[in-house]
């Protein structure tokens, strides 16, 4: 084979490779470059969301949304009507606490704080403070699998806690084919998987609880329209799942909208 032919073949291969990558990226459900399936979405409903809510935790329970918000002096726990976005009940945290993730375990709501190493336990109906507990890491997101609380701290490590004593039972190291997946934030346990917002991205990791492996990514780019950016918005944050009707909700910090979405498999 002469040099010209070899050059042509190499050039053709590069062109074909580039064309494949371009074609792949243009598809809504193509695999990521590391071979992990990337799910896209359809918006099935759009609801109003308080554009002043710096969303740090989101749960759907008994027909209502429960939301925890952050920032010092602005942190709250809320019960919200899904359809209208109306706030039905609110509890404000002391100014010293930066509220983070929430989860509902039985008749109690558990809310983390960012850097105070304190979690709060409230009565689900009255929002009365029942107790506090401590943890050694930062507090970011929290959910549960029916047996243990599952908590993120901004790293790639998830902490499994006893829901009664709040003692740590085990840790889970989360990784994909490129190594540890850090900045795990708001969490939701969905049909045997842990969904985790990755902070400062439009990506949600679908994590196998048994291994810590990311078995899928959800690409949530493009949820907000240009007009939604007229007022300041922060990052995607907030996943809630209604197991009763199999509905998945997502929103973001200071976002004016909350979305019900259905996932589209790559195949
Ligand atoms: Ca959640």
PDB file of C-alpha atoms and ligand atoms in Angstrom:
ATOM      1  CA  UNK A   1       0.000   0.000   0.000  1.00  0.00           C
ATOM      2  CA  UNK A   2       1.490   3.313  -0.949  1.00  0.00           C
ATOM      3  CA  UNK A   3       1.662   6.268   1.400  1.00  0.00           C
ATOM      4  CA  UNK A   4      -1.161   8.101  -0.341  1.00  0.00           C
ATOM      5  CA  UNK A   5      -3.575   5.186   0.076  1.00  0.00           C
ATOM      6  CA  UNK A   6      -2.633   4.736   3.721  1.00  0.00           C
ATOM      7  CA  UNK A   7      -3.123   8.446   4.341  1.00  0.00           C
ATOM      8  CA  UNK A   8      -6.481   8.292   2.597  1.00  0.00           C
ATOM      9  CA  UNK A   9      -7.626   5.331   4.680  1.00  0.00           C
ATOM     10  CA  UNK A  10      -6.519   6.998   7.915  1.00  0.00           C
ATOM     11  CA  UNK A  11      -8.248  10.204   6.853  1.00  0.00           C
ATOM     12  CA  UNK A  12     -11.424   8.353   5.937  1.00  0.00           C
ATOM     13  CA  UNK A  13     -11.394   6.549   9.296  1.00  0.00           C
ATOM     14  CA  UNK A  14     -11.064   9.822  11.171  1.00  0.00           C
ATOM     15  CA  UNK A  15     -13.885  11.317   9.114  1.00  0.00           C
ATOM     16  CA  UNK A  16     -16.148   8.313   9.706  1.00  0.00           C
ATOM     17  CA  UNK A  17     -15.352   8.402  13.436  1.00  0.00           C
ATOM     18  CA  UNK A  18     -16.113  12.092  13.660  1.00  0.00           C
ATOM     19  CA  UNK A  19     -19.317  11.578  11.682  1.00  0.00           C
ATOM     20  CA  UNK A  20     -20.385   8.789  14.067  1.00  0.00           C
ATOM     21  CA  UNK A  21     -19.705  10.917  17.131  1.00  0.00           C
ATOM     22  CA  UNK A  22     -21.625  13.824  15.594  1.00  0.00           C
ATOM     23  CA  UNK A  23     -24.512  11.518  14.633  1.00  0.00           C
ATOM     24  CA  UNK A  24     -24.485   9.962  18.103  1.00  0.00           C
ATOM     25  CA  UNK A  25     -24.502  13.302  19.898  1.00  0.00           C
ATOM     26  CA  UNK A  26     -27.422  14.461  17.765  1.00  0.00           C
ATOM     27  CA  UNK A  27     -29.572  11.576  18.988  1.00  0.00           C
ATOM     28  CA  UNK A  28     -31.534  12.131  22.184  1.00  0.00           C
ATOM     29  CA  UNK A  29     -30.762   8.724  23.648  1.00  0.00           C
ATOM     30  CA  UNK A  30     -27.323   7.768  22.464  1.00  0.00           C
ATOM     31  CA  UNK A  31     -24.836   6.112  24.816  1.00  0.00           C
ATOM     32  CA  UNK A  32     -22.308   8.308  26.546  1.00  0.00           C
ATOM     33  CA  UNK A  33     -18.707   8.062  25.410  1.00  0.00           C
ATOM     34  CA  UNK A  34     -18.026   5.784  28.372  1.00  0.00           C
ATOM     35  CA  UNK A  35     -20.719   3.326  27.325  1.00  0.00           C
ATOM     36  CA  UNK A  36     -23.281   4.128  30.025  1.00  0.00           C
ATOM     37  CA  UNK A  37     -26.768   4.699  28.606  1.00  0.00           C
ATOM     38  CA  UNK A  38     -27.967   8.303  28.580  1.00  0.00           C
ATOM     39  CA  UNK A  39     -31.722   8.752  29.025  1.00  0.00           C
ATOM     40  CA  UNK A  40     -33.474  11.790  27.639  1.00  0.00           C
ATOM     41  CA  UNK A  41     -36.909  13.052  28.668  1.00  0.00           C
ATOM     42  CA  UNK A  42     -40.355  14.209  27.644  1.00  0.00           C
ATOM     43  CA  UNK A  43     -42.071  16.930  29.655  1.00  0.00           C
ATOM     44  CA  UNK A  44     -45.538  15.614  30.510  1.00  0.00           C
ATOM     45  CA  UNK A  45     -46.598  18.486  32.794  1.00  0.00           C
ATOM     46  CA  UNK A  46     -45.252  21.884  33.793  1.00  0.00           C
ATOM     47  CA  UNK A  47     -46.177  23.408  37.148  1.00  0.00           C
ATOM     48  CA  UNK A  48     -45.396  26.739  38.813  1.00  0.00           C
ATOM     49  CA  UNK A  49     -42.481  26.796  41.256  1.00  0.00           C
ATOM     50  CA  UNK A  50     -41.595  29.576  43.711  1.00  0.00           C
ATOM     51  CA  UNK A  51     -38.770  31.467  41.973  1.00  0.00           C
ATOM     52  CA  UNK A  52     -37.511  32.526  45.410  1.00  0.00           C
ATOM     53  CA  UNK A  53     -37.112  28.912  46.584  1.00  0.00           C
ATOM     54  CA  UNK A  54     -33.465  27.899  46.656  1.00  0.00           C
ATOM     55  CA  UNK A  55     -34.434  24.243  46.335  1.00  0.00           C
ATOM     56  CA  UNK A  56     -32.256  21.805  48.257  1.00  0.00           C
ATOM     57  CA  UNK A  57     -34.647  18.944  48.931  1.00  0.00           C
ATOM     58  CA  UNK A  58     -37.786  17.722  47.154  1.00  0.00           C
ATOM     59  CA  UNK A  59     -40.202  14.917  48.022  1.00  0.00           C
ATOM     60  CA  UNK A  60     -43.711  13.936  46.878  1.00  0.00           C
ATOM     61  CA  UNK A  61     -45.898  12.362  49.564  1.00  0.00           C
ATOM     62  CA  UNK A  62     -49.645  12.015  50.173  1.00  0.00           C
ATOM     63  CA  UNK A  63     -50.512  14.161  47.165  1.00  0.00           C
ATOM     64  CA  UNK A  64     -48.244  17.079  48.094  1.00  0.00           C
ATOM     65  CA  UNK A  65     -44.754  18.268  47.397  1.00  0.00           C
ATOM     66  CA  UNK A  66     -42.473  18.833  50.364  1.00  0.00           C
ATOM     67  CA  UNK A  67     -39.559  21.137  49.768  1.00  0.00           C
ATOM     68  CA  UNK A  68     -36.509  22.172  51.748  1.00  0.00           C
ATOM     69  CA  UNK A  69     -34.780  25.406  50.799  1.00  0.00           C
ATOM     70  CA  UNK A  70     -31.347  26.796  51.573  1.00  0.00           C
ATOM     71  CA  UNK A  71     -29.314  29.980  52.022  1.00  0.00           C
ATOM     72  CA  UNK A  72     -28.564  31.515  55.413  1.00  0.00           C
ATOM     73  CA  UNK A  73     -31.542  33.446  56.743  1.00  0.00           C
ATOM     74  CA  UNK A  74     -33.837  32.050  54.019  1.00  0.00           C
ATOM     75  CA  UNK A  75     -33.894  28.327  54.771  1.00  0.00           C
ATOM     76  CA  UNK A  76     -37.300  26.718  55.095  1.00  0.00           C
ATOM     77  CA  UNK A  77     -39.330  23.539  55.097  1.00  0.00           C
ATOM     78  CA  UNK A  78     -42.538  23.733  53.049  1.00  0.00           C
ATOM     79  CA  UNK A  79     -45.589  21.792  52.009  1.00  0.00           C
ATOM     80  CA  UNK A  80     -46.573  22.840  48.495  1.00  0.00           C
ATOM     81  CA  UNK A  81     -49.580  22.185  46.285  1.00  0.00           C
ATOM     82  CA  UNK A  82     -48.264  20.617  43.099  1.00  0.00           C
ATOM     83  CA  UNK A  83     -50.777  22.049  40.635  1.00  0.00           C
ATOM     84  CA  UNK A  84     -50.608  25.673  41.790  1.00  0.00           C
ATOM     85  CA  UNK A  85     -47.198  25.900  43.457  1.00  0.00           C
ATOM     86  CA  UNK A  86     -49.009  27.451  46.432  1.00  0.00           C
ATOM     87  CA  UNK A  87     -47.255  27.160  49.763  1.00  0.00           C
ATOM     88  CA  UNK A  88     -49.621  25.481  52.222  1.00  0.00           C
ATOM     89  CA  UNK A  89     -47.330  25.353  55.243  1.00  0.00           C
ATOM     90  CA  UNK A  90     -43.870  26.675  56.058  1.00  0.00           C
ATOM     91  CA  UNK A  91     -41.348  26.406  58.856  1.00  0.00           C
ATOM     92  CA  UNK A  92     -38.385  28.764  58.846  1.00  0.00           C
ATOM     93  CA  UNK A  93     -35.000  27.614  60.091  1.00  0.00           C
ATOM     94  CA  UNK A  94     -32.893  29.743  62.425  1.00  0.00           C
ATOM     95  CA  UNK A  95     -30.677  32.175  60.542  1.00  0.00           C
ATOM     96  CA  UNK A  96     -27.544  30.209  61.451  1.00  0.00           C
ATOM     97  CA  UNK A  97     -28.671  27.130  59.480  1.00  0.00           C
ATOM     98  CA  UNK A  98     -28.339  26.569  55.718  1.00  0.00           C
ATOM     99  CA  UNK A  99     -31.049  24.027  54.917  1.00  0.00           C
ATOM    100  CA  UNK A 100     -30.278  21.108  52.627  1.00  0.00           C
ATOM    101  CA  UNK A 101     -31.956  17.843  51.589  1.00  0.00           C
ATOM    102  CA  UNK A 102     -35.169  16.443  53.040  1.00  0.00           C
ATOM    103  CA  UNK A 103     -36.790  13.035  53.136  1.00  0.00           C
ATOM    104  CA  UNK A 104     -39.954  11.643  54.717  1.00  0.00           C
ATOM    105  CA  UNK A 105     -39.602   8.453  56.731  1.00  0.00           C
ATOM    106  CA  UNK A 106     -42.888   7.280  58.185  1.00  0.00           C
ATOM    107  CA  UNK A 107     -44.545  10.242  59.881  1.00  0.00           C
ATOM    108  CA  UNK A 108     -41.322  12.218  60.227  1.00  0.00           C
ATOM    109  CA  UNK A 109     -39.561  14.667  57.947  1.00  0.00           C
ATOM    110  CA  UNK A 110     -35.773  14.739  58.147  1.00  0.00           C
ATOM    111  CA  UNK A 111     -33.873  17.828  56.988  1.00  0.00           C
ATOM    112  CA  UNK A 112     -30.102  18.210  56.687  1.00  0.00           C
ATOM    113  CA  UNK A 113     -28.024  21.356  57.034  1.00  0.00           C
ATOM    114  CA  UNK A 114     -24.994  22.157  54.909  1.00  0.00           C
ATOM    115  CA  UNK A 115     -22.047  22.771  57.216  1.00  0.00           C
ATOM    116  CA  UNK A 116     -23.548  22.739  60.724  1.00  0.00           C
ATOM    117  CA  UNK A 117     -23.358  18.915  61.103  1.00  0.00           C
ATOM    118  CA  UNK A 118     -26.952  18.992  62.359  1.00  0.00           C
ATOM    119  CA  UNK A 119     -30.065  17.272  61.062  1.00  0.00           C
ATOM    120  CA  UNK A 120     -33.610  18.114  62.124  1.00  0.00           C
ATOM    121  CA  UNK A 121     -36.531  15.716  62.604  1.00  0.00           C
ATOM    122  CA  UNK A 122     -40.049  17.128  62.333  1.00  0.00           C
ATOM    123  CA  UNK A 123     -43.570  15.800  62.668  1.00  0.00           C
ATOM    124  CA  UNK A 124     -44.758  15.391  59.085  1.00  0.00           C
ATOM    125  CA  UNK A 125     -48.125  17.030  59.685  1.00  0.00           C
ATOM    126  CA  UNK A 126     -47.408  19.818  62.171  1.00  0.00           C
ATOM    127  CA  UNK A 127     -43.749  20.517  61.207  1.00  0.00           C
ATOM    128  CA  UNK A 128     -43.065  20.512  64.957  1.00  0.00           C
ATOM    129  CA  UNK A 129     -39.386  19.907  65.712  1.00  0.00           C
ATOM    130  CA  UNK A 130     -39.095  16.503  67.392  1.00  0.00           C
ATOM    131  CA  UNK A 131     -35.347  16.049  67.677  1.00  0.00           C
ATOM    132  CA  UNK A 132     -31.921  16.884  66.263  1.00  0.00           C
ATOM    133  CA  UNK A 133     -29.044  14.598  65.356  1.00  0.00           C
ATOM    134  CA  UNK A 134     -25.436  15.053  64.324  1.00  0.00           C
ATOM    135  CA  UNK A 135     -23.214  13.801  61.530  1.00  0.00           C
ATOM    136  CA  UNK A 136     -19.559  14.417  60.809  1.00  0.00           C
ATOM    137  CA  UNK A 137     -19.682  15.364  57.115  1.00  0.00           C
ATOM    138  CA  UNK A 138     -21.355  18.173  55.227  1.00  0.00           C
ATOM    139  CA  UNK A 139     -25.039  17.582  54.568  1.00  0.00           C
ATOM    140  CA  UNK A 140     -26.254  17.741  50.946  1.00  0.00           C
ATOM    141  CA  UNK A 141     -29.036  15.369  49.825  1.00  0.00           C
ATOM    142  CA  UNK A 142     -31.061  12.695  51.590  1.00  0.00           C
ATOM    143  CA  UNK A 143     -33.540   9.958  50.643  1.00  0.00           C
ATOM    144  CA  UNK A 144     -34.313   6.451  51.924  1.00  0.00           C
ATOM    145  CA  UNK A 145     -34.796   2.937  50.606  1.00  0.00           C
ATOM    146  CA  UNK A 146     -37.411   1.929  53.177  1.00  0.00           C
ATOM    147  CA  UNK A 147     -34.751   0.501  55.462  1.00  0.00           C
ATOM    148  CA  UNK A 148     -32.003   3.108  55.731  1.00  0.00           C
ATOM    149  CA  UNK A 149     -31.632   6.818  55.220  1.00  0.00           C
ATOM    150  CA  UNK A 150     -29.248   7.551  52.327  1.00  0.00           C
ATOM    151  CA  UNK A 151     -27.298  10.800  52.551  1.00  0.00           C
ATOM    152  CA  UNK A 152     -24.878  12.638  50.252  1.00  0.00           C
ATOM    153  CA  UNK A 153     -22.164  15.043  51.380  1.00  0.00           C
ATOM    154  CA  UNK A 154     -20.892  16.573  48.125  1.00  0.00           C
ATOM    155  CA  UNK A 155     -18.302  13.866  47.500  1.00  0.00           C
ATOM    156  CA  UNK A 156     -18.718  10.536  45.686  1.00  0.00           C
ATOM    157  CA  UNK A 157     -19.643   8.809  48.963  1.00  0.00           C
ATOM    158  CA  UNK A 158     -23.195   8.033  50.052  1.00  0.00           C
ATOM    159  CA  UNK A 159     -23.867   7.316  53.734  1.00  0.00           C
ATOM    160  CA  UNK A 160     -26.475   4.803  54.880  1.00  0.00           C
ATOM    161  CA  UNK A 161     -27.919   5.730  58.282  1.00  0.00           C
ATOM    162  CA  UNK A 162     -30.155   3.942  60.762  1.00  0.00           C
ATOM    163  CA  UNK A 163     -33.479   5.880  60.544  1.00  0.00           C
ATOM    164  CA  UNK A 164     -34.065   5.645  64.303  1.00  0.00           C
ATOM    165  CA  UNK A 165     -30.624   6.265  65.813  1.00  0.00           C
ATOM    166  CA  UNK A 166     -29.075   8.119  62.814  1.00  0.00           C
ATOM    167  CA  UNK A 167     -25.895   6.076  63.274  1.00  0.00           C
ATOM    168  CA  UNK A 168     -23.983   5.347  60.100  1.00  0.00           C
ATOM    169  CA  UNK A 169     -24.457   1.745  58.989  1.00  0.00           C
ATOM    170  CA  UNK A 170     -22.382   1.719  55.799  1.00  0.00           C
ATOM    171  CA  UNK A 171     -20.942   3.807  52.980  1.00  0.00           C
ATOM    172  CA  UNK A 172     -21.270   3.453  49.223  1.00  0.00           C
ATOM    173  CA  UNK A 173     -18.619   4.703  46.795  1.00  0.00           C
ATOM    174  CA  UNK A 174     -20.285   5.911  43.573  1.00  0.00           C
ATOM    175  CA  UNK A 175     -18.415   5.541  40.304  1.00  0.00           C
ATOM    176  CA  UNK A 176     -18.805   5.274  36.556  1.00  0.00           C
ATOM    177  CA  UNK A 177     -16.382   4.036  33.909  1.00  0.00           C
ATOM    178  CA  UNK A 178     -14.221   7.123  34.434  1.00  0.00           C
ATOM    179  CA  UNK A 179     -13.853   6.731  38.205  1.00  0.00           C
ATOM    180  CA  UNK A 180     -15.539   8.317  41.235  1.00  0.00           C
ATOM    181  CA  UNK A 181     -18.599  10.506  40.568  1.00  0.00           C
ATOM    182  CA  UNK A 182     -18.308  13.469  42.914  1.00  0.00           C
ATOM    183  CA  UNK A 183     -20.641  16.346  43.831  1.00  0.00           C
ATOM    184  CA  UNK A 184     -23.609  14.027  44.383  1.00  0.00           C
ATOM    185  CA  UNK A 185     -26.381  16.301  45.573  1.00  0.00           C
ATOM    186  CA  UNK A 186     -30.177  15.969  45.825  1.00  0.00           C
ATOM    187  CA  UNK A 187     -31.279  12.331  45.985  1.00  0.00           C
ATOM    188  CA  UNK A 188     -34.353  10.258  45.274  1.00  0.00           C
ATOM    189  CA  UNK A 189     -34.854   6.518  45.629  1.00  0.00           C
ATOM    190  CA  UNK A 190     -36.738   5.381  42.515  1.00  0.00           C
ATOM    191  CA  UNK A 191     -37.712   1.757  41.888  1.00  0.00           C
ATOM    192  CA  UNK A 192     -34.608   0.211  43.393  1.00  0.00           C
ATOM    193  CA  UNK A 193     -32.130   2.814  42.138  1.00  0.00           C
ATOM    194  CA  UNK A 194     -30.710   5.948  43.743  1.00  0.00           C
ATOM    195  CA  UNK A 195     -31.123   9.019  41.548  1.00  0.00           C
ATOM    196  CA  UNK A 196     -28.629  11.797  42.276  1.00  0.00           C
ATOM    197  CA  UNK A 197     -28.298  15.313  40.878  1.00  0.00           C
ATOM    198  CA  UNK A 198     -24.679  16.028  40.110  1.00  0.00           C
ATOM    199  CA  UNK A 199     -24.129  19.589  41.367  1.00  0.00           C
ATOM    200  CA  UNK A 200     -23.587  22.243  38.687  1.00  0.00           C
ATOM    201  CA  UNK A 201     -24.605  19.918  35.873  1.00  0.00           C
ATOM    202  CA  UNK A 202     -27.865  19.054  34.121  1.00  0.00           C
ATOM    203  CA  UNK A 203     -27.169  15.402  34.768  1.00  0.00           C
ATOM    204  CA  UNK A 204     -28.820  12.919  37.116  1.00  0.00           C
ATOM    205  CA  UNK A 205     -26.932   9.704  37.909  1.00  0.00           C
ATOM    206  CA  UNK A 206     -28.875   6.467  38.245  1.00  0.00           C
ATOM    207  CA  UNK A 207     -26.937   4.498  40.835  1.00  0.00           C
ATOM    208  CA  UNK A 208     -27.166   0.789  41.665  1.00  0.00           C
ATOM    209  CA  UNK A 209     -27.400   0.689  45.491  1.00  0.00           C
ATOM    210  CA  UNK A 210     -25.698  -2.698  45.709  1.00  0.00           C
ATOM    211  CA  UNK A 211     -22.494  -1.675  43.932  1.00  0.00           C
ATOM    212  CA  UNK A 212     -22.352   2.116  43.655  1.00  0.00           C
ATOM    213  CA  UNK A 213     -22.026   1.841  39.877  1.00  0.00           C
ATOM    214  CA  UNK A 214     -23.740   4.455  37.729  1.00  0.00           C
ATOM    215  CA  UNK A 215     -25.962   2.341  35.478  1.00  0.00           C
ATOM    216  CA  UNK A 216     -27.464   5.253  33.578  1.00  0.00           C
ATOM    217  CA  UNK A 217     -27.364   9.003  33.145  1.00  0.00           C
ATOM    218  CA  UNK A 218     -30.379  11.257  32.668  1.00  0.00           C
ATOM    219  CA  UNK A 219     -29.590  14.278  30.502  1.00  0.00           C
ATOM    220  CA  UNK A 220     -31.864  17.136  31.575  1.00  0.00           C
ATOM    221  CA  UNK A 221     -30.432  19.857  29.389  1.00  0.00           C
ATOM    222  CA  UNK A 222     -32.998  22.242  27.942  1.00  0.00           C
ATOM    223  CA  UNK A 223     -35.762  22.100  30.544  1.00  0.00           C
ATOM    224  CA  UNK A 224     -35.884  25.889  30.921  1.00  0.00           C
ATOM    225  CA  UNK A 225     -36.654  28.172  27.994  1.00  0.00           C
ATOM    226  CA  UNK A 226     -34.922  31.454  27.191  1.00  0.00           C
ATOM    227  CA  UNK A 227     -37.656  33.466  28.924  1.00  0.00           C
ATOM    228  CA  UNK A 228     -37.147  31.456  32.120  1.00  0.00           C
ATOM    229  CA  UNK A 229     -33.664  32.958  32.296  1.00  0.00           C
ATOM    230  CA  UNK A 230     -35.053  36.518  32.378  1.00  0.00           C
ATOM    231  CA  UNK A 231     -34.815  36.325  36.169  1.00  0.00           C
ATOM    232  CA  UNK A 232     -31.783  34.779  37.889  1.00  0.00           C
ATOM    233  CA  UNK A 233     -31.923  30.996  38.132  1.00  0.00           C
ATOM    234  CA  UNK A 234     -29.447  28.623  39.714  1.00  0.00           C
ATOM    235  CA  UNK A 235     -28.673  24.987  38.943  1.00  0.00           C
ATOM    236  CA  UNK A 236     -30.870  21.964  38.472  1.00  0.00           C
ATOM    237  CA  UNK A 237     -31.617  20.532  41.906  1.00  0.00           C
ATOM    238  CA  UNK A 238     -34.604  18.606  43.144  1.00  0.00           C
ATOM    239  CA  UNK A 239     -35.939  15.180  42.256  1.00  0.00           C
ATOM    240  CA  UNK A 240     -39.191  13.804  43.634  1.00  0.00           C
ATOM    241  CA  UNK A 241     -40.942  10.548  42.807  1.00  0.00           C
ATOM    242  CA  UNK A 242     -44.594   9.659  43.296  1.00  0.00           C
ATOM    243  CA  UNK A 243     -44.478   5.889  43.553  1.00  0.00           C
ATOM    244  CA  UNK A 244     -48.282   5.650  43.573  1.00  0.00           C
ATOM    245  CA  UNK A 245     -48.656   7.013  40.058  1.00  0.00           C
ATOM    246  CA  UNK A 246     -45.064   6.510  38.831  1.00  0.00           C
ATOM    247  CA  UNK A 247     -44.500  10.230  38.283  1.00  0.00           C
ATOM    248  CA  UNK A 248     -41.059  11.853  38.334  1.00  0.00           C
ATOM    249  CA  UNK A 249     -40.664  15.560  39.147  1.00  0.00           C
ATOM    250  CA  UNK A 250     -37.600  17.770  38.747  1.00  0.00           C
ATOM    251  CA  UNK A 251     -36.847  21.414  39.357  1.00  0.00           C
ATOM    252  CA  UNK A 252     -33.936  23.690  40.234  1.00  0.00           C
ATOM    253  CA  UNK A 253     -32.800  26.387  42.619  1.00  0.00           C
ATOM    254  CA  UNK A 254     -34.822  29.568  41.962  1.00  0.00           C
ATOM    255  CA  UNK A 255     -36.465  27.958  38.949  1.00  0.00           C
ATOM    256  CA  UNK A 256     -39.915  29.374  38.067  1.00  0.00           C
ATOM    257  CA  UNK A 257     -41.132  25.956  36.948  1.00  0.00           C
ATOM    258  CA  UNK A 258     -41.295  22.390  38.156  1.00  0.00           C
ATOM    259  CA  UNK A 259     -41.506  19.647  35.572  1.00  0.00           C
ATOM    260  CA  UNK A 260     -43.112  16.233  35.483  1.00  0.00           C
ATOM    261  CA  UNK A 261     -41.058  14.172  33.081  1.00  0.00           C
ATOM    262  CA  UNK A 262     -40.966  10.710  31.604  1.00  0.00           C
ATOM    263  CA  UNK A 263     -37.650   9.159  30.709  1.00  0.00           C
ATOM    264  CA  UNK A 264     -36.803   8.024  27.208  1.00  0.00           C
ATOM    265  CA  UNK A 265     -34.591   4.975  26.994  1.00  0.00           C
ATOM    266  CA  UNK A 266     -31.643   5.129  24.571  1.00  0.00           C
ATOM    267  CA  UNK A 267     -33.097   2.164  22.678  1.00  0.00           C
TER     268      UNK A 267
HETATM  269 CA1  LIG B   1     -35.614  14.090  46.566  1.00  0.00          CA
END
